[in-house]
Amino acid sequence: MTIAVVSAMHEELAAVLALMPDERRQLAGGREFWRGHLHGHEVIAVLSRIGKVAAATTATALIERFAVREIVFTGVAGGLRPGVNVGDVVVADSFLQHDLDASPIFPKYEVPLYGTSRFESDVTLTQRLAAAAARALPGVPVHRGLVISGDRFVSTTAEARALQAALPDALAVEMEGAAIAQVCRDYGVPFAAVRTVSDRADDAAHGDFTKFVQDVASAHSAAIVAEFLRATS
Ligand code: ADE
């Protein structure tokens, strides 16, 4: 059964594809799915594109069309909690959509008709991913906890502070994880996500974002994915 590796950005997908000797392209839902092998595992690598809807579509296609057995996401995030610094790695234990608010019908952040605002990642898969990150990137801090997602690139100190105040346990903010977690919960497919902190979601967040993804995050993603698959039986 196939393991899916999902990236939000081209540079990261390219770094993962560079590790696969035999990938073949297959089109579905306007996306390119790359099927091949890595460390003896059947792998399908795909670009989710950016944002919650794009991520949910990608996850649904991976499950419905390609019957993947688990989904691993690699990407970048803005650090929120003090101490979650640029270059650190965050592995999500749970996810929340910070831009979802159907109040007063439902409590703020609650996903209507699910009775919860938080979706957990798969415990075992997450443990394996965090262990792989620690082995692949010695010396790099690996944080575990809540990651929040929304259809916004958070790039003002005021917004970052407001999110920190509203959700003090949130380690980092990104734009896809909670959407994939919800789809994976619907289908009962294990999901785990690892993010390299590219910025602090503040007034300086946009600065060298692209350069950081090219120079640091892509290498992190590829190293973590390679180590994760090497250690997977
Ligand atoms: N991904 C990386 N940095 C981010 C930020 N500041 N906001 C949302 N998504 C991000």
Coordinates of N, CA and C and ligand atoms in Angstrom, one line a residue:
M1 N 0.8 -1.2 0.0 CA 0.0 0.0 0.0 C 0.9 1.3 0.0
T2 N 0.3 2.3 -0.6 CA 1.1 3.5 -0.9 C 1.1 4.5 0.3
I3 N 2.3 5.1 0.5 CA 2.4 6.2 1.4 C 2.4 7.5 0.7
A4 N 1.6 8.4 1.0 CA 1.5 9.7 0.4 C 2.4 10.7 1.1
V5 N 3.2 11.5 0.2 CA 4.0 12.6 0.8 C 3.5 13.9 0.1
V6 N 2.9 14.8 0.9 CA 2.3 16.0 0.3 C 3.1 17.2 0.7
S7 N 3.4 18.0 -0.3 CA 4.1 19.3 0.0 C 3.2 20.4 -0.5
A8 N 3.4 21.6 0.1 CA 2.6 22.7 -0.3 C 3.3 23.6 -1.3
M9 N 4.6 23.4 -1.4 CA 5.4 24.3 -2.3 C 6.2 23.5 -3.3
H10 N 6.4 24.0 -4.5 CA 7.2 23.4 -5.6 C 8.6 23.0 -5.1
E11 N 9.2 23.8 -4.4 CA 10.6 23.6 -4.1 C 10.7 22.3 -3.2
E12 N 9.7 22.1 -2.3 CA 9.8 21.0 -1.4 C 9.5 19.7 -2.2
L13 N 8.5 19.8 -3.1 CA 8.1 18.6 -3.9 C 9.4 18.2 -4.7
A14 N 10.0 19.2 -5.3 CA 11.2 18.9 -6.1 C 12.3 18.2 -5.3
A15 N 12.4 18.6 -4.1 CA 13.5 17.9 -3.2 C 13.1 16.5 -2.9
V16 N 11.8 16.2 -2.8 CA 11.4 14.8 -2.5 C 11.5 14.0 -3.8
L17 N 11.1 14.6 -4.9 CA 11.2 13.9 -6.2 C 12.6 13.5 -6.5
A18 N 13.5 14.4 -6.2 CA 14.9 14.1 -6.5 C 15.4 12.9 -5.8
L19 N 14.7 12.4 -4.7 CA 15.1 11.2 -4.0 C 14.6 10.0 -4.6
M20 N 13.5 10.1 -5.5 CA 12.8 9.0 -6.0 C 13.4 8.6 -7.4
P21 N 13.9 7.4 -7.6 CA 14.6 7.1 -8.9 C 13.6 6.8 -10.0
D22 N 12.3 6.6 -9.8 CA 11.5 6.0 -10.8 C 10.1 6.7 -10.9
E23 N 10.0 7.9 -10.5 CA 8.6 8.4 -10.4 C 7.9 8.6 -11.8
R24 N 6.6 8.3 -11.8 CA 5.8 8.4 -13.0 C 4.7 9.3 -12.7
R25 N 4.3 10.2 -13.7 CA 3.3 11.2 -13.5 C 1.9 10.7 -13.8
Q26 N 1.0 11.0 -12.9 CA -0.4 10.7 -13.2 C -1.3 11.9 -12.9
L27 N -2.2 12.2 -13.7 CA -3.0 13.4 -13.5 C -4.3 13.1 -12.9
A28 N -4.8 13.8 -11.9 CA -6.1 13.7 -11.3 C -6.5 15.0 -10.7
G29 N -7.7 15.4 -10.9 CA -8.2 16.7 -10.2 C -7.3 17.9 -10.5
G30 N -6.8 17.9 -11.7 CA -5.9 19.0 -12.1 C -4.6 19.0 -11.4
R31 N -4.2 17.9 -10.8 CA -2.9 17.8 -10.1 C -2.1 16.8 -10.7
E32 N -0.8 16.9 -10.5 CA 0.2 15.9 -10.9 C 0.6 15.0 -9.7
F33 N 0.2 13.8 -9.8 CA 0.6 12.8 -8.7 C 1.8 12.0 -9.2
W34 N 2.8 12.0 -8.4 CA 4.1 11.3 -8.8 C 4.2 10.0 -8.1
R35 N 4.1 8.9 -8.8 CA 4.1 7.5 -8.2 C 5.5 6.9 -8.4
G36 N 6.1 6.4 -7.3 CA 7.4 5.8 -7.5 C 7.8 5.1 -6.2
H37 N 9.1 5.0 -6.0 CA 9.6 4.3 -4.8 C 10.6 5.1 -4.1
L38 N 10.7 4.8 -2.8 CA 11.7 5.5 -1.9 C 12.0 4.5 -0.8
H39 N 13.2 4.2 -0.6 CA 13.6 3.2 0.5 C 12.7 2.0 0.4
G40 N 12.4 1.5 -0.8 CA 11.6 0.2 -0.9 C 10.1 0.4 -0.7
H41 N 9.6 1.6 -0.4 CA 8.2 1.8 -0.2 C 7.6 2.4 -1.5
E42 N 6.3 2.0 -1.8 CA 5.6 2.7 -2.8 C 5.2 4.0 -2.3
V43 N 5.6 5.1 -3.0 CA 5.3 6.4 -2.5 C 4.6 7.2 -3.6
I44 N 3.7 8.1 -3.2 CA 3.1 9.0 -4.2 C 3.3 10.4 -3.6
A45 N 4.0 11.2 -4.4 CA 4.3 12.6 -4.0 C 3.4 13.6 -4.8
V46 N 3.0 14.6 -4.1 CA 2.1 15.5 -4.8 C 2.2 16.9 -4.1
L47 N 1.9 17.9 -5.0 CA 1.8 19.3 -4.5 C 0.4 19.5 -4.2
S48 N 0.2 19.9 -2.9 CA -1.2 20.2 -2.5 C -1.7 21.5 -3.1
R49 N -0.7 22.4 -3.4 CA -1.0 23.8 -3.5 C -1.3 24.4 -2.2
I50 N -1.6 25.7 -2.2 CA -1.7 26.4 -0.9 C -3.2 26.7 -0.5
G51 N -3.5 26.5 0.8 CA -4.8 26.8 1.3 C -5.6 25.6 1.6
K52 N -6.6 25.8 2.4 CA -7.4 24.6 3.0 C -8.2 23.8 1.9
V53 N -8.8 24.5 1.0 CA -9.6 23.8 0.0 C -8.7 23.0 -0.9
A54 N -7.6 23.6 -1.4 CA -6.6 22.8 -2.2 C -6.1 21.6 -1.5
A55 N -5.8 21.8 -0.2 CA -5.3 20.7 0.6 C -6.3 19.6 0.8
A56 N -7.6 20.0 1.0 CA -8.6 19.0 1.2 C -8.9 18.2 -0.1
T57 N -8.9 18.9 -1.2 CA -9.0 18.2 -2.5 C -7.9 17.2 -2.7
T58 N -6.7 17.6 -2.4 CA -5.6 16.7 -2.6 C -5.7 15.5 -1.8
A59 N -6.0 15.7 -0.5 CA -6.1 14.5 0.4 C -7.3 13.6 -0.1
T60 N -8.4 14.2 -0.5 CA -9.5 13.3 -0.9 C -9.1 12.5 -2.2
A61 N -8.4 13.1 -3.1 CA -7.9 12.4 -4.3 C -7.0 11.3 -3.9
L62 N -6.1 11.6 -3.0 CA -5.1 10.6 -2.6 C -5.8 9.3 -2.0
I63 N -6.9 9.6 -1.3 CA -7.6 8.5 -0.6 C -8.5 7.8 -1.5
E64 N -9.3 8.5 -2.3 CA -10.3 7.9 -3.1 C -9.7 7.3 -4.4
R65 N -8.8 8.0 -5.0 CA -8.3 7.6 -6.3 C -7.1 6.7 -6.2
F66 N -6.2 7.0 -5.2 CA -5.0 6.2 -5.1 C -4.9 5.3 -3.8
A67 N -6.0 5.3 -3.0 CA -6.1 4.4 -1.9 C -4.8 4.4 -1.0
V68 N -4.3 5.5 -0.7 CA -3.1 5.6 0.1 C -3.3 5.1 1.5
R69 N -2.3 4.5 2.1 CA -2.6 3.9 3.5 C -2.3 5.0 4.6
E70 N -1.5 6.0 4.3 CA -1.2 7.1 5.2 C -0.7 8.3 4.5
I71 N -0.9 9.4 5.1 CA -0.5 10.7 4.5 C 0.4 11.4 5.4
V72 N 1.6 11.8 4.8 CA 2.6 12.6 5.6 C 2.7 14.0 4.8
F73 N 2.6 15.1 5.6 CA 2.7 16.4 5.0 C 4.0 17.0 5.4
T74 N 4.7 17.7 4.5 CA 5.9 18.5 4.9 C 5.7 19.9 4.3
G75 N 6.1 20.8 5.1 CA 6.0 22.2 4.7 C 6.6 23.2 5.6
V76 N 6.2 24.4 5.5 CA 6.7 25.5 6.4 C 5.6 26.1 7.1
A77 N 5.9 26.8 8.2 CA 4.9 27.4 9.1 C 5.5 28.6 9.7
G78 N 4.6 29.5 10.1 CA 5.0 30.7 10.9 C 5.0 30.3 12.4
G79 N 6.1 30.6 13.1 CA 6.1 30.3 14.5 C 5.3 31.2 15.3
L80 N 4.5 30.8 16.3 CA 3.7 31.6 17.1 C 4.1 31.7 18.6
R81 N 4.2 30.5 19.2 CA 4.6 30.4 20.6 C 6.0 30.9 20.8
P82 N 6.3 31.7 21.9 CA 7.6 32.1 22.1 C 8.5 30.9 22.2
G83 N 9.7 31.0 21.6 CA 10.6 29.8 21.6 C 10.5 28.9 20.4
V84 N 9.5 29.2 19.5 CA 9.4 28.4 18.3 C 10.0 29.3 17.2
N85 N 11.3 29.1 16.9 CA 12.1 30.0 16.2 C 12.3 29.6 14.7
V86 N 12.6 30.5 13.9 CA 12.9 30.2 12.5 C 14.0 29.2 12.4
G87 N 13.8 28.1 11.6 CA 14.7 27.0 11.5 C 14.3 25.8 12.3
D88 N 13.5 26.1 13.4 CA 13.0 24.9 14.2 C 12.0 24.1 13.4
V89 N 11.7 22.9 13.9 CA 10.8 22.0 13.3 C 9.6 21.8 14.3
V90 N 8.4 21.8 13.7 CA 7.2 21.6 14.5 C 6.5 20.3 13.9
V91 N 6.2 19.4 14.8 CA 5.4 18.2 14.4 C 4.0 18.3 15.1
A92 N 3.0 18.3 14.3 CA 1.6 18.5 14.9 C 1.1 17.3 15.6
D93 N 0.6 17.6 16.8 CA -0.2 16.6 17.5 C -1.7 16.8 17.3
S94 N -2.1 18.0 17.0 CA -3.5 18.3 16.7 C -3.5 19.6 15.9
F95 N -4.7 19.8 15.3 CA -4.9 20.9 14.3 C -6.2 21.6 14.6
L96 N -6.2 22.9 14.3 CA -7.5 23.7 14.5 C -7.5 24.8 13.3
Q97 N -8.7 25.1 12.8 CA -8.9 26.1 11.8 C -9.1 27.4 12.5
H98 N -8.1 28.3 12.5 CA -8.3 29.6 13.3 C -9.2 30.6 12.6
D99 N -9.5 30.3 11.3 CA -10.4 31.3 10.6 C -11.8 30.7 10.5
L100 N -12.2 29.7 11.3 CA -13.5 29.1 11.2 C -14.3 29.7 12.4
D101 N -15.4 30.3 12.1 CA -16.2 30.9 13.2 C -17.7 30.9 12.7
A102 N -18.4 29.9 13.2 CA -19.9 29.9 12.9 C -20.7 30.3 14.1
S103 N -20.0 31.1 15.0 CA -20.8 31.6 16.2 C -21.8 32.6 15.8
P104 N -22.9 32.7 16.4 CA -23.2 32.1 17.7 C -23.9 30.7 17.5
I105 N -24.0 30.2 16.3 CA -24.7 28.9 16.1 C -23.8 27.8 16.7
F106 N -22.5 27.9 16.5 CA -21.6 26.9 17.1 C -20.5 27.7 17.8
P107 N -19.8 27.1 18.8 CA -18.7 27.9 19.4 C -17.6 28.2 18.4
K108 N -17.0 29.4 18.6 CA -15.9 29.8 17.7 C -14.9 28.7 17.5
Y109 N -14.4 28.5 16.3 CA -13.4 27.5 15.9 C -14.1 26.1 15.7
E110 N -15.2 25.8 16.3 CA -15.8 24.5 16.2 C -16.2 24.2 14.8
V111 N -15.8 23.0 14.3 CA -16.2 22.6 12.9 C -17.7 22.1 13.0
P112 N -18.6 22.8 12.4 CA -20.0 22.5 12.5 C -20.3 21.0 12.3
L113 N -21.0 20.4 13.2 CA -21.5 19.1 13.1 C -20.5 18.0 13.4
Y114 N -19.3 18.4 13.7 CA -18.3 17.5 14.2 C -18.1 17.5 15.7
G115 N -18.7 18.6 16.3 CA -18.6 18.7 17.8 C -17.3 18.9 18.4
T116 N -16.3 19.4 17.5 CA -15.0 19.7 18.0 C -14.3 20.7 17.2
S117 N -13.3 21.4 17.7 CA -12.5 22.4 17.0 C -11.2 21.8 16.6
R118 N -10.8 20.6 17.3 CA -9.5 20.1 17.1 C -9.5 18.7 16.5
F119 N -8.7 18.5 15.6 CA -8.5 17.2 15.0 C -7.1 16.7 15.3
E120 N -7.0 15.5 15.8 CA -5.7 14.9 16.2 C -5.0 14.3 15.0
S121 N -3.7 14.4 15.0 CA -2.9 13.6 14.0 C -2.8 12.2 14.6
D122 N -2.4 11.3 13.7 CA -2.3 9.9 14.2 C -1.1 9.7 15.1
V123 N -1.3 9.1 16.3 CA -0.3 9.1 17.3 C 0.9 8.4 16.9
T124 N 0.8 7.2 16.3 CA 1.9 6.4 16.0 C 2.7 7.0 14.8
L125 N 2.0 7.4 13.8 CA 2.6 8.0 12.6 C 3.4 9.3 13.0
T126 N 2.7 10.1 13.9 CA 3.3 11.3 14.4 C 4.6 11.0 15.2
Q127 N 4.6 10.0 16.0 CA 5.7 9.6 16.8 C 6.9 9.3 15.9
R128 N 6.6 8.5 14.8 CA 7.6 8.0 13.9 C 8.2 9.2 13.1
L129 N 7.3 10.2 12.8 CA 7.7 11.4 12.0 C 8.6 12.3 12.9
A130 N 8.2 12.5 14.1 CA 9.0 13.3 15.0 C 10.4 12.7 15.3
A131 N 10.4 11.4 15.4 CA 11.7 10.7 15.7 C 12.5 10.8 14.4
A132 N 11.9 10.7 13.2 CA 12.7 10.8 12.0 C 13.3 12.2 11.9
A133 N 12.5 13.2 12.2 CA 13.0 14.6 12.2 C 14.1 14.8 13.1
A134 N 14.1 14.3 14.3 CA 15.1 14.4 15.3 C 16.4 13.8 14.8
R135 N 16.3 12.6 14.2 CA 17.5 11.9 13.6 C 18.0 12.6 12.4
A136 N 17.1 13.0 11.5 CA 17.6 13.6 10.3 C 18.2 15.0 10.5
L137 N 17.8 15.7 11.5 CA 18.3 17.1 11.7 C 18.8 17.2 13.1
P138 N 20.0 16.6 13.4 CA 20.5 16.7 14.8 C 20.8 18.1 15.1
G139 N 20.4 18.5 16.4 CA 20.7 19.9 16.8 C 19.5 20.8 16.5
V140 N 18.6 20.4 15.7 CA 17.4 21.3 15.4 C 16.3 21.0 16.4
P141 N 15.8 22.0 17.1 CA 14.7 21.8 18.0 C 13.5 21.2 17.3
V142 N 12.8 20.2 17.9 CA 11.6 19.6 17.3 C 10.5 19.8 18.3
H143 N 9.5 20.7 18.0 CA 8.4 21.0 18.9 C 7.2 20.1 18.6
R144 N 6.5 19.7 19.6 CA 5.2 18.9 19.3 C 4.0 19.7 20.0
G145 N 2.9 19.7 19.2 CA 1.7 20.3 19.8 C 0.7 20.8 18.8
L146 N 0.0 21.8 19.1 CA -1.1 22.3 18.3 C -0.6 23.2 17.1
V147 N -1.0 22.9 15.9 CA -0.7 23.7 14.8 C -2.1 24.2 14.3
I148 N -2.1 25.5 13.9 CA -3.4 26.1 13.5 C -3.3 26.5 12.0
S149 N -4.4 26.3 11.3 CA -4.5 26.5 9.9 C -5.6 27.5 9.5
G150 N -5.3 28.3 8.5 CA -6.3 29.2 8.0 C -5.9 29.7 6.6
D151 N -6.9 30.3 5.9 CA -6.6 30.8 4.5 C -6.1 32.2 4.6
R152 N -5.0 32.4 5.4 CA -4.3 33.7 5.5 C -2.9 33.4 5.7
F153 N -2.0 34.1 5.0 CA -0.6 34.2 5.3 C -0.5 35.2 6.4
V154 N -0.2 34.8 7.6 CA -0.2 35.8 8.8 C 1.1 36.5 8.7
S155 N 1.0 37.8 8.5 CA 2.2 38.6 8.3 C 2.2 40.0 8.9
T156 N 1.5 40.1 10.0 CA 1.6 41.3 10.9 C 1.7 40.8 12.3
T157 N 2.6 41.6 13.0 CA 2.8 41.3 14.4 C 1.5 41.4 15.2
A158 N 0.6 42.3 14.8 CA -0.7 42.4 15.5 C -1.5 41.1 15.4
E159 N -1.6 40.6 14.2 CA -2.4 39.4 14.0 C -1.7 38.2 14.7
A160 N -0.4 38.1 14.6 CA 0.3 37.0 15.3 C 0.0 37.1 16.8
R161 N 0.0 38.3 17.4 CA -0.3 38.4 18.8 C -1.7 38.1 19.1
A162 N -2.6 38.5 18.3 CA -4.0 38.2 18.5 C -4.2 36.6 18.5
L163 N -3.6 36.0 17.6 CA -3.7 34.5 17.5 C -3.1 33.9 18.8
Q164 N -2.0 34.4 19.2 CA -1.3 33.8 20.4 C -2.2 34.0 21.6
A165 N -2.9 35.2 21.7 CA -3.7 35.5 22.8 C -5.0 34.6 22.8
A166 N -5.5 34.4 21.6 CA -6.8 33.6 21.5 C -6.5 32.1 21.7
L167 N -5.3 31.6 21.2 CA -5.0 30.2 21.2 C -3.6 30.0 21.8
P168 N -3.4 30.2 23.1 CA -2.1 30.2 23.6 C -1.2 29.0 23.5
D169 N -1.9 27.8 23.2 CA -1.1 26.6 23.0 C -0.7 26.4 21.6
A170 N -1.1 27.3 20.7 CA -0.7 27.1 19.3 C 0.8 27.3 19.1
L171 N 1.4 26.3 18.5 CA 2.9 26.5 18.3 C 3.1 27.2 17.0
A172 N 2.3 27.0 16.0 CA 2.7 27.6 14.7 C 1.4 27.7 13.8
V173 N 1.5 28.5 12.8 CA 0.3 28.7 11.9 C 0.7 28.4 10.5
E174 N -0.2 27.8 9.7 CA 0.0 27.5 8.3 C -1.3 27.5 7.6
M175 N -1.4 26.9 6.4 CA -2.6 27.1 5.6 C -3.3 25.8 5.1
E176 N -2.8 24.6 5.6 CA -3.4 23.4 5.1 C -3.7 22.3 6.1
G177 N -2.9 22.2 7.2 CA -2.9 21.0 8.0 C -4.3 20.6 8.5
A178 N -5.0 21.5 9.1 CA -6.3 21.2 9.7 C -7.3 20.7 8.6
A179 N -7.2 21.1 7.4 CA -8.1 20.6 6.3 C -7.8 19.2 6.0
I180 N -6.5 18.8 5.9 CA -6.1 17.4 5.6 C -6.5 16.6 6.8
A181 N -6.3 17.1 8.0 CA -6.7 16.3 9.2 C -8.1 16.0 9.2
Q182 N -9.0 16.9 8.8 CA -10.4 16.7 8.8 C -10.8 15.6 7.8
V183 N -10.2 15.7 6.6 CA -10.5 14.7 5.5 C -10.0 13.3 6.0
C184 N -8.8 13.3 6.6 CA -8.3 12.0 7.1 C -9.1 11.4 8.2
R185 N -9.7 12.3 9.0 CA -10.6 11.8 10.1 C -11.9 11.2 9.4
D186 N -12.4 11.9 8.4 CA -13.6 11.4 7.7 C -13.4 10.0 7.2
Y187 N -12.2 9.8 6.6 CA -11.9 8.5 6.0 C -11.2 7.5 6.8
G188 N -10.8 7.9 8.0 CA -10.0 7.0 8.9 C -8.6 6.7 8.4
V189 N -8.0 7.6 7.7 CA -6.6 7.4 7.2 C -5.7 8.2 8.1
P190 N -4.6 7.5 8.6 CA -3.6 8.1 9.5 C -2.9 9.3 8.8
F191 N -2.7 10.4 9.5 CA -2.1 11.6 9.0 C -1.1 12.2 10.0
A192 N 0.0 12.6 9.5 CA 1.0 13.3 10.3 C 1.6 14.5 9.5
A193 N 2.0 15.5 10.2 CA 2.6 16.7 9.5 C 3.8 17.2 10.2
V194 N 4.8 17.6 9.4 CA 6.0 18.2 9.9 C 6.2 19.5 9.2
R195 N 6.6 20.6 9.9 CA 6.8 21.9 9.4 C 8.1 22.5 9.8
T196 N 8.8 23.1 8.9 CA 10.0 23.9 9.3 C 9.5 25.3 9.5
V197 N 9.9 26.0 10.6 CA 9.4 27.3 10.9 C 10.2 28.3 9.9
S198 N 9.5 29.0 9.1 CA 10.1 29.8 8.1 C 10.1 31.3 8.5
D199 N 9.3 31.6 9.5 CA 9.1 33.0 9.8 C 8.3 33.0 11.2
R200 N 8.2 34.2 11.8 CA 7.5 34.3 13.0 C 6.1 34.9 12.8
A201 N 5.5 34.9 11.6 CA 4.2 35.3 11.3 C 4.0 36.8 11.7
D202 N 5.1 37.6 11.7 CA 5.0 39.0 12.1 C 5.3 39.9 11.0
D203 N 5.6 41.2 11.3 CA 5.7 42.2 10.3 C 6.9 41.8 9.3
A204 N 7.8 41.0 9.7 CA 8.9 40.6 8.9 C 8.7 39.3 8.2
A205 N 7.5 38.7 8.3 CA 7.3 37.4 7.8 C 7.5 37.1 6.3
H206 N 7.2 38.1 5.5 CA 7.3 37.9 4.1 C 8.7 38.0 3.6
G207 N 9.6 38.6 4.4 CA 11.0 39.0 4.0 C 11.7 38.0 3.1
D208 N 12.3 37.0 3.7 CA 13.1 36.1 2.8 C 12.4 34.8 2.8
F209 N 11.1 34.8 2.7 CA 10.3 33.5 2.8 C 10.7 32.6 1.6
T210 N 10.7 33.1 0.4 CA 11.0 32.2 -0.7 C 12.4 31.7 -0.7
K211 N 13.3 32.5 -0.3 CA 14.7 32.1 -0.2 C 14.9 31.0 0.9
F212 N 14.2 31.2 2.0 CA 14.2 30.2 3.1 C 13.7 28.9 2.6
V213 N 12.6 28.9 1.9 CA 12.0 27.6 1.4 C 13.0 26.9 0.5
Q214 N 13.6 27.7 -0.4 CA 14.6 27.1 -1.3 C 15.8 26.6 -0.6
D215 N 16.4 27.4 0.3 CA 17.7 27.1 0.9 C 17.6 26.1 2.1
V216 N 16.6 26.2 2.9 CA 16.5 25.5 4.2 C 15.4 24.5 4.2
A217 N 14.1 24.9 4.0 CA 13.0 24.1 4.2 C 12.9 22.9 3.3
S218 N 13.3 23.1 2.0 CA 13.3 21.9 1.1 C 14.3 20.8 1.5
A219 N 15.4 21.3 1.9 CA 16.4 20.3 2.4 C 15.9 19.6 3.7
H220 N 15.3 20.3 4.6 CA 14.7 19.7 5.8 C 13.7 18.7 5.4
S221 N 12.8 19.1 4.5 CA 11.7 18.2 4.1 C 12.2 16.9 3.5
A222 N 13.2 17.0 2.6 CA 13.7 15.8 1.9 C 14.4 14.9 3.0
A223 N 15.2 15.5 3.8 CA 15.9 14.7 4.8 C 15.0 14.0 5.8
I224 N 13.9 14.7 6.2 CA 13.0 14.1 7.1 C 12.2 12.9 6.4
V225 N 11.8 13.2 5.2 CA 11.0 12.2 4.5 C 11.9 10.9 4.2
A226 N 13.1 11.2 3.8 CA 14.1 10.1 3.6 C 14.3 9.2 4.8
E227 N 14.5 9.9 5.9 CA 14.8 9.2 7.2 C 13.5 8.5 7.7
F228 N 12.4 9.1 7.5 CA 11.1 8.5 7.9 C 10.8 7.2 7.1
L229 N 11.1 7.3 5.8 CA 10.8 6.1 5.0 C 11.9 5.0 5.2
R230 N 13.1 5.4 5.5 CA 14.2 4.5 5.8 C 13.8 3.6 7.0
A231 N 13.2 4.3 8.0 CA 12.9 3.7 9.3 C 11.6 3.0 9.3
T232 N 10.8 3.1 8.2 CA 9.5 2.5 8.1 C 9.6 1.1 7.6
S233 N 8.9 0.1 8.3 CA 9.0 -1.3 7.8 C 7.9 -1.6 6.9
Ligands
ADE1 N1 3.4 29.3 6.2 C1 4.6 29.8 6.5 N2 4.6 31.0 7.2 C2 3.3 31.3 7.3 C3 2.6 32.3 7.9 N3 3.2 33.3 8.5 N4 1.2 32.3 7.8 C4 0.6 31.3 7.2 N5 1.2 30.2 6.7 C5 2.5 30.2 6.7

